[in-house]
Short mmCIF file of C-alpha atoms in Angstrom, two decimals:
data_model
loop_
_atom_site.label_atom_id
_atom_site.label_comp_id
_atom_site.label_asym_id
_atom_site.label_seq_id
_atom_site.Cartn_x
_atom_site.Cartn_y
_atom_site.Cartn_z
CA UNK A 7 -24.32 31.48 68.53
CA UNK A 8 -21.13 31.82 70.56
CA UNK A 9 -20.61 35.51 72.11
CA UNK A 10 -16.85 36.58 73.33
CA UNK A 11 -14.76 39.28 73.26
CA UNK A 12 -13.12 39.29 69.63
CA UNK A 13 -9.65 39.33 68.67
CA UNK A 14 -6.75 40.77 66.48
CA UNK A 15 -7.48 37.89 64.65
CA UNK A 16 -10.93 38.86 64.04
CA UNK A 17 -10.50 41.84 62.57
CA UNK A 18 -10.80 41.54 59.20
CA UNK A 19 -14.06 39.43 59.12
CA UNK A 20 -15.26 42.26 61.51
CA UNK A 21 -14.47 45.13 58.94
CA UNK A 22 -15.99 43.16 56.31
CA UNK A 23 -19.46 42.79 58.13
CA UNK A 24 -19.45 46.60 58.70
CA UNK A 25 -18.82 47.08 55.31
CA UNK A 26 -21.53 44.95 54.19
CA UNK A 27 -23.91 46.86 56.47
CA UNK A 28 -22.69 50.62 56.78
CA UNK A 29 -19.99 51.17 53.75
CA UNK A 30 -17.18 52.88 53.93
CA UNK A 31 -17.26 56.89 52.57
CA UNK A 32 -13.39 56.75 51.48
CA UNK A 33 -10.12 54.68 52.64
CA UNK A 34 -9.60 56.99 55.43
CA UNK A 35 -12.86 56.01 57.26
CA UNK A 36 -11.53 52.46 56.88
CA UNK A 37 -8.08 53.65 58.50
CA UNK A 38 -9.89 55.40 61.18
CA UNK A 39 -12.09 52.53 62.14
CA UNK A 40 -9.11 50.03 62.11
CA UNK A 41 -7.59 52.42 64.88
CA UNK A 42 -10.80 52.61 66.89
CA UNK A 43 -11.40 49.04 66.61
CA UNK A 44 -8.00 47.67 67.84
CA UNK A 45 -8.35 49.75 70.56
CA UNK A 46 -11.95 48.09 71.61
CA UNK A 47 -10.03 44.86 71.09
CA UNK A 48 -7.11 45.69 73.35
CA UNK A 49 -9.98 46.89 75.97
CA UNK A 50 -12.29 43.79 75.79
CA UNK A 51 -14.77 45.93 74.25
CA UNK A 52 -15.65 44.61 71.17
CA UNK A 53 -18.00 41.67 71.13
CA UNK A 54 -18.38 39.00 67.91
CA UNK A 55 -21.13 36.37 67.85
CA UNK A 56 -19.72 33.73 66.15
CA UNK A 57 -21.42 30.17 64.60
CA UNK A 58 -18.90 27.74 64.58
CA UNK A 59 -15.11 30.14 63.54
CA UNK A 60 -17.66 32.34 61.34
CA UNK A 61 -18.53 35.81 62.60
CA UNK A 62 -22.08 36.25 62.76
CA UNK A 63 -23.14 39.33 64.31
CA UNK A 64 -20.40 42.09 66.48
CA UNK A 65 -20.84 45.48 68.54
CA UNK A 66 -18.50 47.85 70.58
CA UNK A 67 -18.45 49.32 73.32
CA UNK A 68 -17.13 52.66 73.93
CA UNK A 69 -15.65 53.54 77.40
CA UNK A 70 -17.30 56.99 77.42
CA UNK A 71 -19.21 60.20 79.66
CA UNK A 72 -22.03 62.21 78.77
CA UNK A 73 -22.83 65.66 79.86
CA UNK A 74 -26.47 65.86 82.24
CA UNK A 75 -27.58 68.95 82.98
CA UNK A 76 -23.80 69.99 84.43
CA UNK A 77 -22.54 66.95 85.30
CA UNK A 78 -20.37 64.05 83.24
CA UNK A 79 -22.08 60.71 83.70
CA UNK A 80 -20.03 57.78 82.42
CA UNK A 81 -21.79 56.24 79.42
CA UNK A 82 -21.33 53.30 77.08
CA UNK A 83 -21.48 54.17 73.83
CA UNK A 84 -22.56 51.23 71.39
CA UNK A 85 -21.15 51.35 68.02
CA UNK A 86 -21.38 49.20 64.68
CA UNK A 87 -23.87 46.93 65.56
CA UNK A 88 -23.78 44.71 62.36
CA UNK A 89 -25.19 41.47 61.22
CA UNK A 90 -24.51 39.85 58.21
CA UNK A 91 -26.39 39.71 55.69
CA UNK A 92 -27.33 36.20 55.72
CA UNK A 93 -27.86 35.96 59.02
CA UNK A 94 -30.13 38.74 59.54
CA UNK A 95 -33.90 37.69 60.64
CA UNK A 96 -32.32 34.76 63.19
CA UNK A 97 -32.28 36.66 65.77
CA UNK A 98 -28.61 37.33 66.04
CA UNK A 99 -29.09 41.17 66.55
CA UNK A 100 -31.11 40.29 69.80
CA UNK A 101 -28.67 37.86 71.16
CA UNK A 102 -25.60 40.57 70.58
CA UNK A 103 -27.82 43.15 71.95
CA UNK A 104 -28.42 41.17 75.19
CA UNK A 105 -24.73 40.56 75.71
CA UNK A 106 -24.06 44.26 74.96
CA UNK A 107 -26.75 45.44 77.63
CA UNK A 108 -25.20 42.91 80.29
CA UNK A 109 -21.67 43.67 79.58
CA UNK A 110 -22.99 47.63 80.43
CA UNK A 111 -23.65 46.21 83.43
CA UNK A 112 -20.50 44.50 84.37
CA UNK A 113 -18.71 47.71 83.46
CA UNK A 114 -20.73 49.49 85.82
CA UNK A 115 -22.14 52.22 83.51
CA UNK A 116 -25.05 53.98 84.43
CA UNK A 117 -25.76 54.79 81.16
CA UNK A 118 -26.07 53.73 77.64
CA UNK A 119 -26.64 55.78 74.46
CA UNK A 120 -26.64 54.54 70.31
CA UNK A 121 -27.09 55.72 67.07
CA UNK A 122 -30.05 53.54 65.72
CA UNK A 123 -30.07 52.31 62.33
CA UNK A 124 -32.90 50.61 63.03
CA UNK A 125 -35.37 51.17 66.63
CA UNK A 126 -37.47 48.08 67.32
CA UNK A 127 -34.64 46.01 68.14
CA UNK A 128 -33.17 48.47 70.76
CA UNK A 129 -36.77 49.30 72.44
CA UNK A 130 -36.88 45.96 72.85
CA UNK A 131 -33.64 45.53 75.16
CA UNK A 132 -34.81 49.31 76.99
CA UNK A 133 -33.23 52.15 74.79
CA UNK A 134 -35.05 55.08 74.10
CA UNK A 135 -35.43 57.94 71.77
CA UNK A 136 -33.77 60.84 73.70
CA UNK A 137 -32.15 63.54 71.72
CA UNK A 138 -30.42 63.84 68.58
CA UNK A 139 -27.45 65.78 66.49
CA UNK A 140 -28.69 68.69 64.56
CA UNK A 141 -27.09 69.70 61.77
CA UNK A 142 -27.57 73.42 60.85
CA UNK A 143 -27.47 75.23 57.88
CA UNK A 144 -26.28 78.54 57.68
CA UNK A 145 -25.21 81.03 55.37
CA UNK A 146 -21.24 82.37 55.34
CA UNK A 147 -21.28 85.25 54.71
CA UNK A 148 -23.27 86.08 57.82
CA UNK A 149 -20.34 84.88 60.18
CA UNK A 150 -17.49 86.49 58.80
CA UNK A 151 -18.68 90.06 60.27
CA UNK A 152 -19.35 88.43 64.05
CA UNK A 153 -16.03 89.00 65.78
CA UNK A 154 -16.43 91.82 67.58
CA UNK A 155 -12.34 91.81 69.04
CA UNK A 156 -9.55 89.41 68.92
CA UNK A 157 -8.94 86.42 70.21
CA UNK A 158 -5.69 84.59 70.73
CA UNK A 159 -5.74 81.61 69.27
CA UNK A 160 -3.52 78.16 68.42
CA UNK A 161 -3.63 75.42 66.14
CA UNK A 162 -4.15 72.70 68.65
CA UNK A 163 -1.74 69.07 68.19
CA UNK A 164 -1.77 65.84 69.83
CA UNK A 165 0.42 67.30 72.85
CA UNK A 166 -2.74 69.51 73.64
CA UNK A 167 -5.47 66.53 74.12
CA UNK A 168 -5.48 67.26 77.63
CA UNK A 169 -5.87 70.86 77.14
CA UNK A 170 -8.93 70.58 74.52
CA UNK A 171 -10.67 68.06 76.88
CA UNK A 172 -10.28 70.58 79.67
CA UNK A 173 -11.79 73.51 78.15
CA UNK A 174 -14.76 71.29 76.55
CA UNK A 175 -15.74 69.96 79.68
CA UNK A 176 -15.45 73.20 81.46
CA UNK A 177 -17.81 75.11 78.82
CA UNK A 178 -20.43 71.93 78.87
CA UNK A 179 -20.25 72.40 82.54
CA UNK A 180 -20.99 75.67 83.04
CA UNK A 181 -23.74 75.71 80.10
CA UNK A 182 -25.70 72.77 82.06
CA UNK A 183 -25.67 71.00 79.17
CA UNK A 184 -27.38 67.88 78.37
CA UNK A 185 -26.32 65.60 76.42
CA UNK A 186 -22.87 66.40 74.55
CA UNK A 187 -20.27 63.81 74.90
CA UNK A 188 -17.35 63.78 76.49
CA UNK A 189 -14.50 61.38 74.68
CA UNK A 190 -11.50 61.94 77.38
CA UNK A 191 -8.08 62.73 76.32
CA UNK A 192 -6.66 59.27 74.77
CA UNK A 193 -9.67 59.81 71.85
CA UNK A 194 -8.89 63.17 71.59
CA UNK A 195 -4.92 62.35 71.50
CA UNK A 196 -6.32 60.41 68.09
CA UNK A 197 -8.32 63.03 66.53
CA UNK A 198 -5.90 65.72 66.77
CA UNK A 199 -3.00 63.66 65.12
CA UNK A 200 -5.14 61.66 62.42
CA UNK A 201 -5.46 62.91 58.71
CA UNK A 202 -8.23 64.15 57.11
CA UNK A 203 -8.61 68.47 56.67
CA UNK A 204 -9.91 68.82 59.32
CA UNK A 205 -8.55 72.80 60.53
CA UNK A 206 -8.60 73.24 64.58
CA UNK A 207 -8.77 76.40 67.04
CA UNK A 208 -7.97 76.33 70.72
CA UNK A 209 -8.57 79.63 72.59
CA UNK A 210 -8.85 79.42 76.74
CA UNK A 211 -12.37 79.21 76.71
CA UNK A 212 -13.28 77.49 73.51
CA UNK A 213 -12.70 75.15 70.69
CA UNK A 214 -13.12 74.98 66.57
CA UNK A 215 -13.14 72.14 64.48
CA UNK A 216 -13.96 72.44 60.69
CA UNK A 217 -13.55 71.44 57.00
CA UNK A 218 -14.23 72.01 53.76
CA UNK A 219 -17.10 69.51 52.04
CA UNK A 220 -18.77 69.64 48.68
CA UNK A 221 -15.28 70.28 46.69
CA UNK A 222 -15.14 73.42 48.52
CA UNK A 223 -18.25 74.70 48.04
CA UNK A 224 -19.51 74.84 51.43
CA UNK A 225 -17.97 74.21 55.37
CA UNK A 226 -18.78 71.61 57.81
CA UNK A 227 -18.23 72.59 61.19
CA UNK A 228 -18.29 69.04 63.52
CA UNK A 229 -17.51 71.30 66.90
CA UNK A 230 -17.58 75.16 67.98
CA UNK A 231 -17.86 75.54 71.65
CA UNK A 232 -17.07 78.90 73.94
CA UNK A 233 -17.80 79.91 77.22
CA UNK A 234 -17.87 83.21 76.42
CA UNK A 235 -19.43 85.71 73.65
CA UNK A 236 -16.16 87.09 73.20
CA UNK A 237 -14.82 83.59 71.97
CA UNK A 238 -17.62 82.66 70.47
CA UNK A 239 -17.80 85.52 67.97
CA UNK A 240 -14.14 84.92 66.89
CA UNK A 241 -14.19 81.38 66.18
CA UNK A 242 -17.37 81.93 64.45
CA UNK A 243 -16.00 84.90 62.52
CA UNK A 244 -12.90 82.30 61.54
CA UNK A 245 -15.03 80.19 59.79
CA UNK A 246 -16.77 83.04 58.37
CA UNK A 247 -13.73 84.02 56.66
CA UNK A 248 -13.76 81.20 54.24
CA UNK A 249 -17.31 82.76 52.73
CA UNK A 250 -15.50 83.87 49.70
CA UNK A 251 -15.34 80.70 48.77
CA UNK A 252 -17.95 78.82 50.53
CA UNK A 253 -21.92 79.87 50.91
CA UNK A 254 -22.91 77.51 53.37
CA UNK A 255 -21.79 76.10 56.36
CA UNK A 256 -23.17 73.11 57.61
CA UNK A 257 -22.99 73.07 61.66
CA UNK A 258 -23.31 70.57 64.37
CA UNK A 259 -24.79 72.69 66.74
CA UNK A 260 -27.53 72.74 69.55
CA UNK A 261 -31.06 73.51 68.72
CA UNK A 262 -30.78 76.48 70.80
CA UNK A 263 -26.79 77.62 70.26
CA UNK A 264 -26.02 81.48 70.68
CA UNK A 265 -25.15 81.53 67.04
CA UNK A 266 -28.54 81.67 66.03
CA UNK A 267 -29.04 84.68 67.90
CA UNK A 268 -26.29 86.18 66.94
CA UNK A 269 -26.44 86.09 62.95
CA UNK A 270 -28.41 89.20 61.44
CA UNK A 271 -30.46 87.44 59.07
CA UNK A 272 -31.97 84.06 59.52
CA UNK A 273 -34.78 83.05 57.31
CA UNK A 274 -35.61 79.66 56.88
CA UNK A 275 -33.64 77.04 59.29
CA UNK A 276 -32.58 74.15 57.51
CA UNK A 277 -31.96 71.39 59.89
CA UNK A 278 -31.04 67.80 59.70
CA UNK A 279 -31.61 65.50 62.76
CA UNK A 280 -29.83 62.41 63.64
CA UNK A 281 -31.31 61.21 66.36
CA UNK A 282 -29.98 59.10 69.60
CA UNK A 283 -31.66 56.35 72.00
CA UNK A 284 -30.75 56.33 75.66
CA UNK A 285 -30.74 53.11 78.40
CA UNK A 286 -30.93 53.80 81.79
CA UNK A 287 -28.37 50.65 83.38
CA UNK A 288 -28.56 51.93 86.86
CA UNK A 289 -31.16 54.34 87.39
CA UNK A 290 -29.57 54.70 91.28
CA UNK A 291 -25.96 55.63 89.87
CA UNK A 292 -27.21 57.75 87.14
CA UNK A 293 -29.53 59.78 89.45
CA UNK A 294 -27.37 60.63 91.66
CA UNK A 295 -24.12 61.15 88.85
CA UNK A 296 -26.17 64.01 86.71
CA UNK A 297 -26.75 67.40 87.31
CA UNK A 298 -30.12 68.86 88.60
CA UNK A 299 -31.44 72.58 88.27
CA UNK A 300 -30.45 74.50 91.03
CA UNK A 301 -33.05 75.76 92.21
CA UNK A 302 -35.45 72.42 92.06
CA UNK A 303 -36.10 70.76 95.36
CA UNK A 304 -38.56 67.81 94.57
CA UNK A 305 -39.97 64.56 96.10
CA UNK A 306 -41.83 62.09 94.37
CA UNK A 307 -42.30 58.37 94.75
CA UNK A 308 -41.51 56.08 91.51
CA UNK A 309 -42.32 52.88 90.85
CA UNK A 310 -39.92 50.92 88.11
CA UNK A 311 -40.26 47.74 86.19
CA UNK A 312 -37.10 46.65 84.22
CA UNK A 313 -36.81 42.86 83.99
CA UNK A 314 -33.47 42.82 81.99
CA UNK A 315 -31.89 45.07 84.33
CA UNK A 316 -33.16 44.23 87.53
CA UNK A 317 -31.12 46.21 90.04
CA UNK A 318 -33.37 48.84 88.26
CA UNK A 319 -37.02 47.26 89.20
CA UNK A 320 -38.71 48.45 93.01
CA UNK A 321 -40.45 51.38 94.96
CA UNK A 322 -38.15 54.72 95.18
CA UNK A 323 -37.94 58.05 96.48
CA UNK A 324 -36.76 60.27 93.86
CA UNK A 325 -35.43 63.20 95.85
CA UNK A 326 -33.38 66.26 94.15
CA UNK A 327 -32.10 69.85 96.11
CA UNK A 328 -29.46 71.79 95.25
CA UNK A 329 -28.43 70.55 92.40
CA UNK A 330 -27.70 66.83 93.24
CA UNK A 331 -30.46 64.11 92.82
CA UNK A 332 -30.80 60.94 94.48
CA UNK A 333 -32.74 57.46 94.28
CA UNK A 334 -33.72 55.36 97.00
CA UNK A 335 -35.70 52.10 98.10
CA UNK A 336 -39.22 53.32 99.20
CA UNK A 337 -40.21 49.99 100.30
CA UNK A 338 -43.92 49.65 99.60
CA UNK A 339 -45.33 51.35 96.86
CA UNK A 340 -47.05 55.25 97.26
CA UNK A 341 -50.78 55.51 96.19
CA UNK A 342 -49.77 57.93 93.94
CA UNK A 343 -46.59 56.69 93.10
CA UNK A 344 -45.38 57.16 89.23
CA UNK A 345 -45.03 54.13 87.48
CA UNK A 346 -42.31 53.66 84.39
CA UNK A 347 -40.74 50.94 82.38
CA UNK A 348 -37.04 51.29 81.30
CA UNK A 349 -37.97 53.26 78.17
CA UNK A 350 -39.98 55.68 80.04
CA UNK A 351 -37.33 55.91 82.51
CA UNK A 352 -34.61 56.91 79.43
CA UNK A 353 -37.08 59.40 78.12
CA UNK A 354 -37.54 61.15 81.30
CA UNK A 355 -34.20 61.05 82.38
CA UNK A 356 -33.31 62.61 78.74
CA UNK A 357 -36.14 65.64 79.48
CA UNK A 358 -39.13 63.93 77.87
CA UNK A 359 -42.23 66.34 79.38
CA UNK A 360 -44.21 63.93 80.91
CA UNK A 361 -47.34 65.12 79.23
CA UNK A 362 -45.77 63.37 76.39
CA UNK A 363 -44.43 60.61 78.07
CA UNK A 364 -48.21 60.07 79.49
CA UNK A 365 -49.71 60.29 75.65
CA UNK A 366 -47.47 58.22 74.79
CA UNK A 367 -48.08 55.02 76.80
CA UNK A 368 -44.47 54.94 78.82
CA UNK A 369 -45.51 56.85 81.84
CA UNK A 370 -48.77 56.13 84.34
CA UNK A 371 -49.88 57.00 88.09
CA UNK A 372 -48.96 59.56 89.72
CA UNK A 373 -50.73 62.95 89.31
CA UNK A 374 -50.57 66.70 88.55
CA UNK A 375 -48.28 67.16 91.54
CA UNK A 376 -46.11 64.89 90.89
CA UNK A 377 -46.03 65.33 87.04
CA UNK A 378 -44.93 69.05 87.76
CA UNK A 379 -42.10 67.92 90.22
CA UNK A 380 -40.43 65.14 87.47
CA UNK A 381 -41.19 68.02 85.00
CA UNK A 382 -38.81 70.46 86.98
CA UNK A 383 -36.21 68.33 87.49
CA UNK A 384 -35.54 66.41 84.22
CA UNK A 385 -37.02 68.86 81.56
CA UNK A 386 -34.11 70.02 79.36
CA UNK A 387 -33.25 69.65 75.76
CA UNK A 388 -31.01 66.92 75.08
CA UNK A 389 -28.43 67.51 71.79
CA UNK A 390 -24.73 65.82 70.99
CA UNK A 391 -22.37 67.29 68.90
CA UNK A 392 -20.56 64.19 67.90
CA UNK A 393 -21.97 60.76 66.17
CA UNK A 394 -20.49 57.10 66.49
#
């Protein structure tokens, strides 16, 4: 099997493998993914394994950053990795994957994060299970009563990507966040000006994006984010208004999101969870790129084995203070050094406790000191509020 960069050309036998594997919901996902996929074409970004001219197996690669504790790390997203049908149990997947992982590399990512239909094949080539999209569900009639004072408020257009990039990145940042992605302007440009009902709130310190599902018998809200309480009880209270109509809202939120303290009754939670897998590429860069607790100051010796991303394999010093972390060459391994493979390394990194990760199999050496130190410094709990 051939692997390059696909095409125009290519397009069509692309879209038909994705349909054969994922579907399409309605025409305007197929619109939508036209858009998104010309674009990875223009960029190099979307790879085809091809036997002979026939398409075989193809993933993308989205240019991307991901929020760490603070901090946006650049990340590449990998999206629609299909096979077709009759080539599935060859090994194609694994060949694309490999490509994928070293074209990661070359783009100097630090990070890599998927959707998995599937999660042999990526633990295989060092992904993870890190953290996930919850979807929450809530009744409507408990938000319309949450505003507490007004809020101005604009229907956001293309002309304000900028502007809605801006005042997401400045709420994930000073949440410490983990995990939510960032998508940069030029995506967001293409969101704000495509079809599709979906109704959208910009206030200074916080952004709404819903719709209505189920024929109109309930709301999804993809993204509500404020940096304030103020905010965040009038965008809430927004979609609350619509519970004359609707008796559930369905929410993409974080497991811990202020709305669930602020509603007066919550029985129950119902709670779907889509869950993501996380590569560390350059465990050096995406040390010292994330965000640390502020008040951590650690030192602990780590000892890595990654033989598909070898850059990432050696003795380090793992130091963080003030905030900022770093990695460095310890030379000879520490007695009491903590020892990881590249999917322990993406489930600490994500906030795995290492109790877990030492249950578990990925994680060995070290000792209580040392387990309390990693614990400090990585714990968190990882969430996105957007899928690929």
């Amino acid at each position: 099997m051939k692997i390059r960069p696909l095409h125009q050309g290519d397009l069509d036998a692309a879209a038909d493998n994705d349909f054969r594997a994922f579907s399409w919901p309605s025409a305007a996902d197929r619109e939508e993914w036209g858009h998104r996929a010309a674009r990875s074409v223009r960029d190099g970004l979307y790879l085809g394994g091809f036997d002979g001219d026939r398409l075989v197996a193809s993933a993308r690669i989205l240019d991307l950053a991901q929020w760490w504790h603070g901090r946006a790390v650049p990340m590449a997203g990998i999206a629609g990795v299909s096979v077709a049908p009759e080539d599935r149990g060859r090994g194609a997947g694994r060949r694309i994957m490999a490509a994928v992982l070293e074209r990661c590399g070359a783009l100097g990512s630090p990070l890599s994060v998927l959707f998995p239909a599937t999660t042999p094949l990526y633990r295989e080539f060092g992904w993870e299970h890190a953290g996930a999209q919850h979807v929450i569900g809530l009744a409507a009639e408990g938000l319309r009563t949450l505003a507490a004072e007004p809020v101005p408020v604009r229907r956001p257009g293309p002309q304000d990507a900028a502007e809605v990039a801006a005042v997401l990145r400045r709420v994930h940042a000073a949440a410490a966040d983990c995990g939510p992605l960032d998508w940069g302007e030029d995506e967001w440009r293409l969101r704000l000006d495509e079809p599709g009902g979906r109704f959208r709130y910009l206030a200074d310190d916080g952004f709404l994006s819903y719709r209505w599902i189920r024929d109109g018998a309930a709301l999804e809200v993809d993204k509500l984010v404020a940096g304030s309480e103020r905010t965040l009880r009038a965008l809430w209270a927004i979609v609350g208004s619509g519970s004359s109509i609707a008796r559930t809202v369905e929410v993409r939120a974080a497991p811990h999101d202020p709305v669930l303290w602020l509603v007066r009754e919550r029985p129950d939670d119902e709670v779907r969870r889509h869950p993501w897998m996380l590569r560390v590429v350059d465990a050096p860069a995406a040390v010292a790129a994330r965000g640390f607790p502020a008040g951590v100051d650690v030192s602990a010796p780590l000892v890595i084995e990654d033989p598909l991303c070898p850059g990432n394999t050696g003795s380090w010093r793992l130091t963080v203070s003030g905030g900022a972390g770093g990695l460095e060459p310890a030379g000879a391994a520490a007695e009491r050094a903590v020892r990881l493979g590249p999917r322990g390394l993406a489930a600490l990194y994500a906030g795995a406790p290492v109790g877990v990760l030492r249950r578990s199999g990925l994680l060995g050496g070290g000792d209580p000191g040392t387990d309390a130190a990693l614990g400090a410094a990585f714990g968190g709990v990882p969430f996105t509020l957007d899928a690929f």
